[in-house]
Short mmCIF file of C-alpha atoms in Angstrom, two decimals:
data_model
loop_
_atom_site.label_atom_id
_atom_site.label_comp_id
_atom_site.label_asym_id
_atom_site.label_seq_id
_atom_site.Cartn_x
_atom_site.Cartn_y
_atom_site.Cartn_z
CA UNK Y 1376 123.11 -41.40 -137.16
CA UNK Y 1377 119.83 -40.80 -135.39
CA UNK Y 1378 119.03 -41.91 -131.85
CA UNK Y 1379 116.88 -44.82 -130.71
CA UNK Y 1380 113.71 -44.08 -128.76
CA UNK Y 1381 115.21 -46.35 -126.09
CA UNK Y 1382 118.58 -44.93 -124.96
CA UNK Y 1383 119.73 -48.38 -123.78
CA UNK Y 1384 119.57 -49.59 -127.44
CA UNK Y 1385 121.60 -46.69 -128.89
CA UNK Y 1386 124.91 -48.50 -129.05
CA UNK Y 1387 123.47 -51.62 -130.73
CA UNK Y 1388 121.51 -49.42 -133.15
CA UNK Y 1389 124.60 -47.41 -134.12
CA UNK Y 1390 126.56 -50.59 -134.85
CA UNK Y 1391 123.76 -52.04 -136.97
CA UNK Y 1392 123.03 -48.78 -138.87
CA UNK Y 1393 126.70 -48.39 -139.82
CA UNK Y 1394 126.86 -51.99 -141.06
CA UNK Y 1395 123.59 -51.66 -142.98
CA UNK Y 1396 124.57 -48.44 -144.75
CA UNK Y 1397 127.82 -50.00 -145.94
CA UNK Y 1398 126.02 -53.13 -147.14
CA UNK Y 1399 123.31 -51.06 -148.87
CA UNK Y 1400 125.66 -48.78 -150.79
CA UNK Y 1401 128.45 -51.24 -151.55
CA UNK Y 1402 126.55 -54.46 -152.14
CA UNK Y 1403 122.78 -54.16 -152.42
CA UNK Y 1404 122.74 -51.29 -154.92
CA UNK Y 1405 125.34 -53.15 -156.99
CA UNK Y 1406 123.21 -56.27 -157.09
CA UNK Y 1407 125.51 -58.30 -154.85
CA UNK Y 1408 123.48 -58.57 -151.64
CA UNK Y 1409 120.41 -60.57 -152.52
CA UNK Y 1410 119.75 -62.65 -149.43
CA UNK Y 1411 118.26 -61.89 -146.04
CA UNK Y 1412 121.34 -63.30 -144.35
CA UNK Y 1413 124.28 -60.96 -144.51
CA UNK Y 1414 127.10 -59.54 -142.40
CA UNK Y 1415 124.63 -57.29 -140.52
CA UNK Y 1416 122.06 -59.97 -139.57
CA UNK Y 1417 123.44 -60.74 -136.11
CA UNK Y 1418 123.73 -57.04 -135.28
CA UNK Y 1419 120.13 -56.53 -136.37
CA UNK Y 1420 118.93 -59.34 -134.09
CA UNK Y 1421 120.79 -57.89 -131.10
CA UNK Y 1422 119.45 -54.38 -131.72
CA UNK Y 1423 115.91 -55.65 -132.27
CA UNK Y 1424 115.84 -57.78 -129.11
CA UNK Y 1425 116.63 -54.60 -127.20
CA UNK Y 1426 114.19 -52.47 -129.20
CA UNK Y 1427 111.23 -54.85 -128.98
CA UNK Y 1428 111.58 -55.00 -125.21
CA UNK Y 1429 111.37 -51.19 -125.13
CA UNK Y 1430 108.39 -51.09 -127.51
CA UNK Y 1431 106.52 -53.58 -125.36
CA UNK Y 1432 107.18 -51.60 -122.19
CA UNK Y 1433 105.79 -48.47 -123.84
CA UNK Y 1434 102.79 -50.24 -125.38
CA UNK Y 1435 103.90 -49.28 -128.90
CA UNK Y 1436 104.00 -52.91 -130.10
CA UNK Y 1437 100.20 -53.06 -130.27
CA UNK Y 1438 99.98 -49.78 -132.21
CA UNK Y 1439 102.51 -51.19 -134.66
CA UNK Y 1440 100.41 -54.32 -135.21
CA UNK Y 1441 97.35 -52.19 -136.00
CA UNK Y 1442 99.28 -50.02 -138.44
CA UNK Y 1443 100.68 -53.12 -140.17
CA UNK Y 1444 97.18 -54.46 -140.60
CA UNK Y 1445 96.14 -51.18 -142.28
CA UNK Y 1446 99.16 -51.34 -144.59
CA UNK Y 1447 98.40 -54.79 -146.05
CA UNK Y 1448 97.05 -53.48 -149.37
CA UNK Y 1449 100.16 -51.35 -149.90
CA UNK Y 1450 102.29 -54.39 -149.13
CA UNK Y 1451 100.52 -56.49 -151.74
CA UNK Y 1452 100.88 -53.80 -154.41
CA UNK Y 1453 104.39 -52.60 -153.61
CA UNK Y 1454 106.02 -55.99 -153.07
CA UNK Y 1455 105.14 -56.62 -156.71
CA UNK Y 1456 103.42 -59.93 -156.05
CA UNK Y 1457 99.81 -59.10 -156.76
CA UNK Y 1458 99.94 -58.28 -160.45
CA UNK Y 1459 102.21 -61.17 -161.46
CA UNK Y 1460 100.10 -64.01 -160.20
CA UNK Y 1461 96.72 -64.77 -161.71
CA UNK Y 1462 94.76 -67.45 -159.89
CA UNK Y 1463 94.40 -70.67 -161.88
CA UNK Y 1464 90.92 -72.08 -162.20
CA UNK Y 1465 90.74 -75.85 -161.83
CA UNK Y 1466 89.51 -77.45 -165.07
CA UNK Y 1467 86.53 -79.74 -165.01
CA UNK G 320 89.57 -35.57 -146.23
CA UNK G 321 92.20 -33.11 -147.44
CA UNK G 322 95.09 -33.85 -149.76
CA UNK G 323 98.51 -32.24 -149.87
CA UNK G 324 100.86 -32.97 -152.75
CA UNK G 325 104.30 -31.75 -153.69
CA UNK G 326 107.10 -32.59 -156.09
CA UNK G 327 110.81 -31.69 -156.11
CA UNK G 328 113.94 -32.55 -158.08
CA UNK G 329 117.26 -33.28 -156.39
CA UNK G 330 120.50 -32.87 -158.33
CA UNK G 331 121.86 -36.20 -157.11
CA UNK G 332 121.72 -39.69 -158.59
CA UNK G 333 119.00 -42.10 -157.46
CA UNK G 334 121.67 -44.27 -155.78
CA UNK G 335 122.90 -41.30 -153.73
CA UNK G 336 119.37 -40.22 -152.79
CA UNK G 337 118.23 -43.71 -151.84
CA UNK G 338 121.34 -44.18 -149.65
CA UNK G 339 121.06 -40.76 -147.99
CA UNK G 340 117.39 -41.48 -147.31
CA UNK G 341 118.50 -43.84 -144.52
CA UNK G 342 120.29 -40.91 -142.89
CA UNK G 343 117.58 -38.33 -143.54
CA UNK G 344 116.98 -37.63 -139.86
CA UNK G 345 120.58 -37.63 -138.64
CA UNK G 346 122.23 -34.60 -136.99
CA UNK G 347 123.39 -33.37 -140.44
CA UNK G 348 119.76 -32.43 -141.01
CA UNK G 349 119.30 -29.39 -138.79
CA UNK G 350 115.81 -28.76 -140.21
CA UNK G 351 114.22 -31.87 -138.73
CA UNK G 352 114.94 -31.36 -135.06
CA UNK G 353 111.33 -32.37 -134.30
CA UNK G 354 112.39 -35.97 -135.11
CA UNK G 355 113.92 -37.25 -131.89
CA UNK G 356 114.41 -40.95 -132.75
CA UNK G 357 114.38 -43.32 -135.74
CA UNK G 358 114.26 -47.08 -135.16
CA UNK G 359 114.24 -49.94 -137.67
CA UNK G 360 111.62 -52.40 -136.44
CA UNK G 361 111.75 -54.81 -139.37
CA UNK G 362 113.70 -55.37 -142.56
CA UNK G 363 113.31 -58.12 -145.16
CA UNK G 364 114.65 -58.74 -148.63
CA UNK G 365 112.55 -60.61 -151.18
CA UNK G 366 115.10 -62.77 -153.04
CA UNK G 367 112.74 -63.15 -156.00
CA UNK G 368 112.11 -59.47 -156.74
CA UNK G 369 115.11 -57.95 -154.93
CA UNK G 370 112.73 -55.57 -153.14
CA UNK G 371 113.97 -54.44 -149.73
CA UNK G 372 111.10 -53.78 -147.31
CA UNK G 373 111.83 -51.76 -144.17
CA UNK G 374 109.69 -50.57 -141.29
CA UNK G 375 110.99 -47.53 -139.44
CA UNK G 376 109.41 -46.11 -136.33
CA UNK G 377 109.87 -42.35 -136.28
CA UNK G 378 109.43 -40.52 -132.99
CA UNK G 379 108.62 -36.79 -133.11
CA UNK G 380 108.13 -34.01 -130.64
CA UNK G 381 104.85 -32.52 -131.80
CA UNK G 382 104.80 -28.93 -132.85
CA UNK G 383 101.05 -28.71 -133.29
CA UNK G 384 99.26 -25.40 -132.71
CA UNK G 385 98.31 -24.84 -129.06
CA UNK G 386 94.53 -25.05 -129.67
CA UNK G 387 94.97 -28.39 -131.45
CA UNK G 388 97.19 -29.72 -128.65
CA UNK G 389 94.47 -28.93 -126.14
CA UNK G 390 91.96 -30.98 -128.16
CA UNK G 391 94.43 -33.82 -128.47
CA UNK G 392 95.14 -33.90 -124.76
CA UNK G 393 98.49 -32.13 -124.80
CA UNK G 394 100.72 -35.15 -125.33
CA UNK G 395 103.88 -33.95 -126.99
CA UNK G 396 105.50 -37.17 -128.28
CA UNK G 397 104.08 -38.86 -131.35
CA UNK G 398 105.03 -41.82 -133.51
CA UNK G 399 104.85 -42.55 -137.22
CA UNK G 400 105.36 -45.91 -138.93
CA UNK G 401 107.17 -45.58 -142.25
CA UNK G 402 107.14 -48.66 -144.49
CA UNK G 403 109.54 -48.38 -147.39
CA UNK G 404 110.07 -50.50 -150.48
CA UNK G 405 113.30 -50.22 -152.46
CA UNK G 406 113.01 -51.76 -155.91
CA UNK G 407 116.56 -51.85 -157.31
CA UNK G 408 115.46 -53.22 -160.70
CA UNK G 409 112.96 -50.44 -161.40
CA UNK G 410 114.99 -47.92 -159.39
CA UNK G 411 112.21 -46.69 -157.14
CA UNK G 412 111.95 -46.04 -153.44
CA UNK G 413 108.37 -45.86 -152.19
CA UNK G 414 107.66 -44.88 -148.60
CA UNK G 415 104.23 -45.08 -147.01
CA UNK G 416 103.87 -43.42 -143.60
CA UNK G 417 100.99 -43.46 -141.18
CA UNK G 418 100.54 -41.94 -137.74
CA UNK G 419 100.45 -44.39 -134.82
CA UNK G 420 99.59 -41.79 -132.23
CA UNK G 421 95.97 -40.60 -132.05
CA UNK G 422 95.10 -42.75 -135.04
CA UNK G 423 91.57 -43.05 -133.69
CA UNK G 424 91.14 -39.28 -134.13
CA UNK G 425 93.22 -38.34 -137.13
CA UNK G 426 94.44 -40.43 -140.02
CA UNK G 427 97.46 -39.10 -141.91
CA UNK G 428 98.81 -41.24 -144.70
CA UNK G 429 101.77 -40.00 -146.68
CA UNK G 430 103.30 -41.59 -149.77
CA UNK G 431 106.71 -40.51 -151.02
CA UNK G 432 108.35 -41.86 -154.19
CA UNK G 433 111.93 -41.30 -155.35
CA UNK G 434 112.67 -42.19 -158.97
CA UNK G 435 115.51 -41.20 -161.32
CA UNK G 436 115.02 -38.39 -163.85
CA UNK G 437 118.40 -39.18 -165.43
CA UNK G 438 121.81 -40.40 -164.20
CA UNK G 439 122.34 -37.25 -162.10
CA UNK G 440 118.87 -36.19 -160.99
CA UNK G 441 116.13 -37.71 -158.85
CA UNK G 442 112.49 -36.80 -158.59
CA UNK G 443 110.69 -36.73 -155.25
CA UNK G 444 106.89 -36.84 -155.18
CA UNK G 445 104.86 -36.59 -152.01
CA UNK G 446 101.17 -36.98 -151.35
CA UNK G 447 99.48 -36.81 -147.98
CA UNK G 448 95.87 -37.67 -147.20
CA UNK G 449 94.59 -36.15 -144.00
CA UNK G 450 91.32 -37.25 -142.46
CA UNK G 451 89.90 -36.13 -139.13
CA UNK G 452 87.88 -39.02 -137.75
CA UNK G 453 86.52 -37.48 -134.57
CA UNK G 454 82.74 -37.43 -134.49
CA UNK G 455 81.14 -34.05 -134.14
CA UNK G 456 80.97 -30.88 -136.04
CA UNK G 457 82.19 -30.81 -139.59
CA UNK G 458 83.61 -27.35 -138.90
CA UNK G 459 85.95 -28.72 -136.25
CA UNK G 460 87.03 -31.57 -138.52
CA UNK G 461 87.73 -29.08 -141.29
CA UNK G 462 89.81 -26.90 -138.98
CA UNK G 463 91.86 -29.88 -137.82
CA UNK G 464 92.45 -31.01 -141.42
CA UNK G 465 93.31 -27.48 -142.58
CA UNK G 466 95.80 -27.02 -139.73
CA UNK G 467 97.56 -30.25 -140.70
CA UNK G 468 97.66 -29.39 -144.41
CA UNK G 469 99.20 -26.04 -143.47
CA UNK G 470 101.77 -27.88 -141.36
CA UNK G 471 102.64 -30.16 -144.29
CA UNK G 472 103.08 -27.16 -146.57
CA UNK G 473 105.39 -25.41 -144.08
CA UNK G 474 107.40 -28.59 -143.52
CA UNK G 475 107.83 -29.33 -147.25
CA UNK G 476 110.30 -26.48 -147.85
CA UNK G 477 112.18 -27.27 -144.63
CA UNK G 478 112.22 -30.97 -145.54
CA UNK G 479 113.88 -30.30 -148.89
CA UNK G 480 116.46 -27.96 -147.36
CA UNK G 481 117.31 -30.47 -144.63
CA UNK G 482 117.62 -33.40 -147.03
CA UNK G 483 119.84 -31.32 -149.37
CA UNK G 484 122.23 -30.85 -146.42
CA UNK G 485 122.29 -34.63 -145.79
CA UNK G 486 122.91 -35.33 -149.50
CA UNK G 487 125.81 -32.86 -149.67
CA UNK G 488 127.35 -34.29 -146.50
CA UNK G 489 126.92 -37.91 -147.72
CA UNK G 490 128.65 -37.11 -151.01
CA UNK G 491 131.50 -35.47 -149.09
CA UNK G 492 131.91 -38.42 -146.69
CA UNK G 493 131.75 -41.03 -149.49
CA UNK G 494 134.41 -39.09 -151.44
CA UNK G 495 136.64 -39.06 -148.35
CA UNK G 496 136.12 -42.79 -147.83
CA UNK G 497 137.03 -43.50 -151.47
CA UNK G 498 140.17 -41.37 -151.07
CA UNK G 499 141.19 -43.29 -147.92
CA UNK G 500 140.51 -46.58 -149.73
CA UNK G 501 142.75 -45.46 -152.63
CA UNK G 502 145.53 -44.50 -150.20
CA UNK G 503 145.26 -47.88 -148.49
CA UNK G 504 145.41 -49.69 -151.82
CA UNK G 505 148.47 -47.79 -153.03
CA UNK G 506 150.17 -48.46 -149.68
CA UNK G 507 149.46 -52.19 -150.03
CA UNK G 508 150.73 -52.15 -153.61
CA UNK G 509 153.93 -50.37 -152.51
CA UNK G 510 154.44 -52.94 -149.74
CA UNK G 511 153.85 -55.79 -152.17
CA UNK G 512 156.44 -54.22 -154.48
CA UNK G 513 158.95 -54.03 -151.63
CA UNK G 514 158.37 -57.66 -150.72
CA UNK G 515 158.83 -58.72 -154.35
CA UNK G 516 162.06 -56.74 -154.58
CA UNK G 517 163.32 -58.26 -151.33
CA UNK G 518 162.45 -61.73 -152.62
CA UNK G 519 164.30 -61.11 -155.89
CA UNK G 520 167.33 -59.73 -154.01
CA UNK G 521 167.41 -62.79 -151.75
#
């Protein structure tokens, strides 16, 4: 597995990545894992608490927010929500 | 703005490719040593569509040409945000990446899509849009854009080679895991048989 940009988060990242890869290949791709809550959720929270602290210290959190803002159109298209829903006009 | 596009076919199933994609920048890939860290900053699953959305922060040691580094202020570490969408029903992985570092000067947006060709092959398509935003001479902007397109072209061949190594290694490791699982199962079955025999004898 790859390293974390924050060495202090490496161990938590390794644990989470291993869990995720197993879940992805054995459950998700077989249509079993369909909820946000799974056996890796707690590990993800622990890793992300560590990671977000590091991102804040380095000032990367703000850059991330900007990039997310720029990616909103892609999100709308690629999450498959945009084309399914047509706005309903109220009838008079 | 300049555009770079590329397409490749991998002789692995879409399931294998989409799984190995999470390990693309691990030590098995000796062609991507410029990637020094990969962090997952967010991951959500849409229960309605089954689409898995992931944000990965990729940290690189820049290998830009010296003259470009001097314009950019010589910082060597750069970050890219990769947002990926796995659609298991349509069997696609779409990854959109944008540079976080120096985004006020240069905008690089790359879109990669993996989709199955058949049960054993997967197609990779890549398109990058490169725009130099710095005010000033068009000639300088063009040079910056051209240098980055050149870099993309050089990295494309290396990228394929590196990912092929990860795919081969993943297949090997999964086969080993399956073998171990089989051994464990047959051991359990043998033990169960022994217990049954002991129970019958008693």
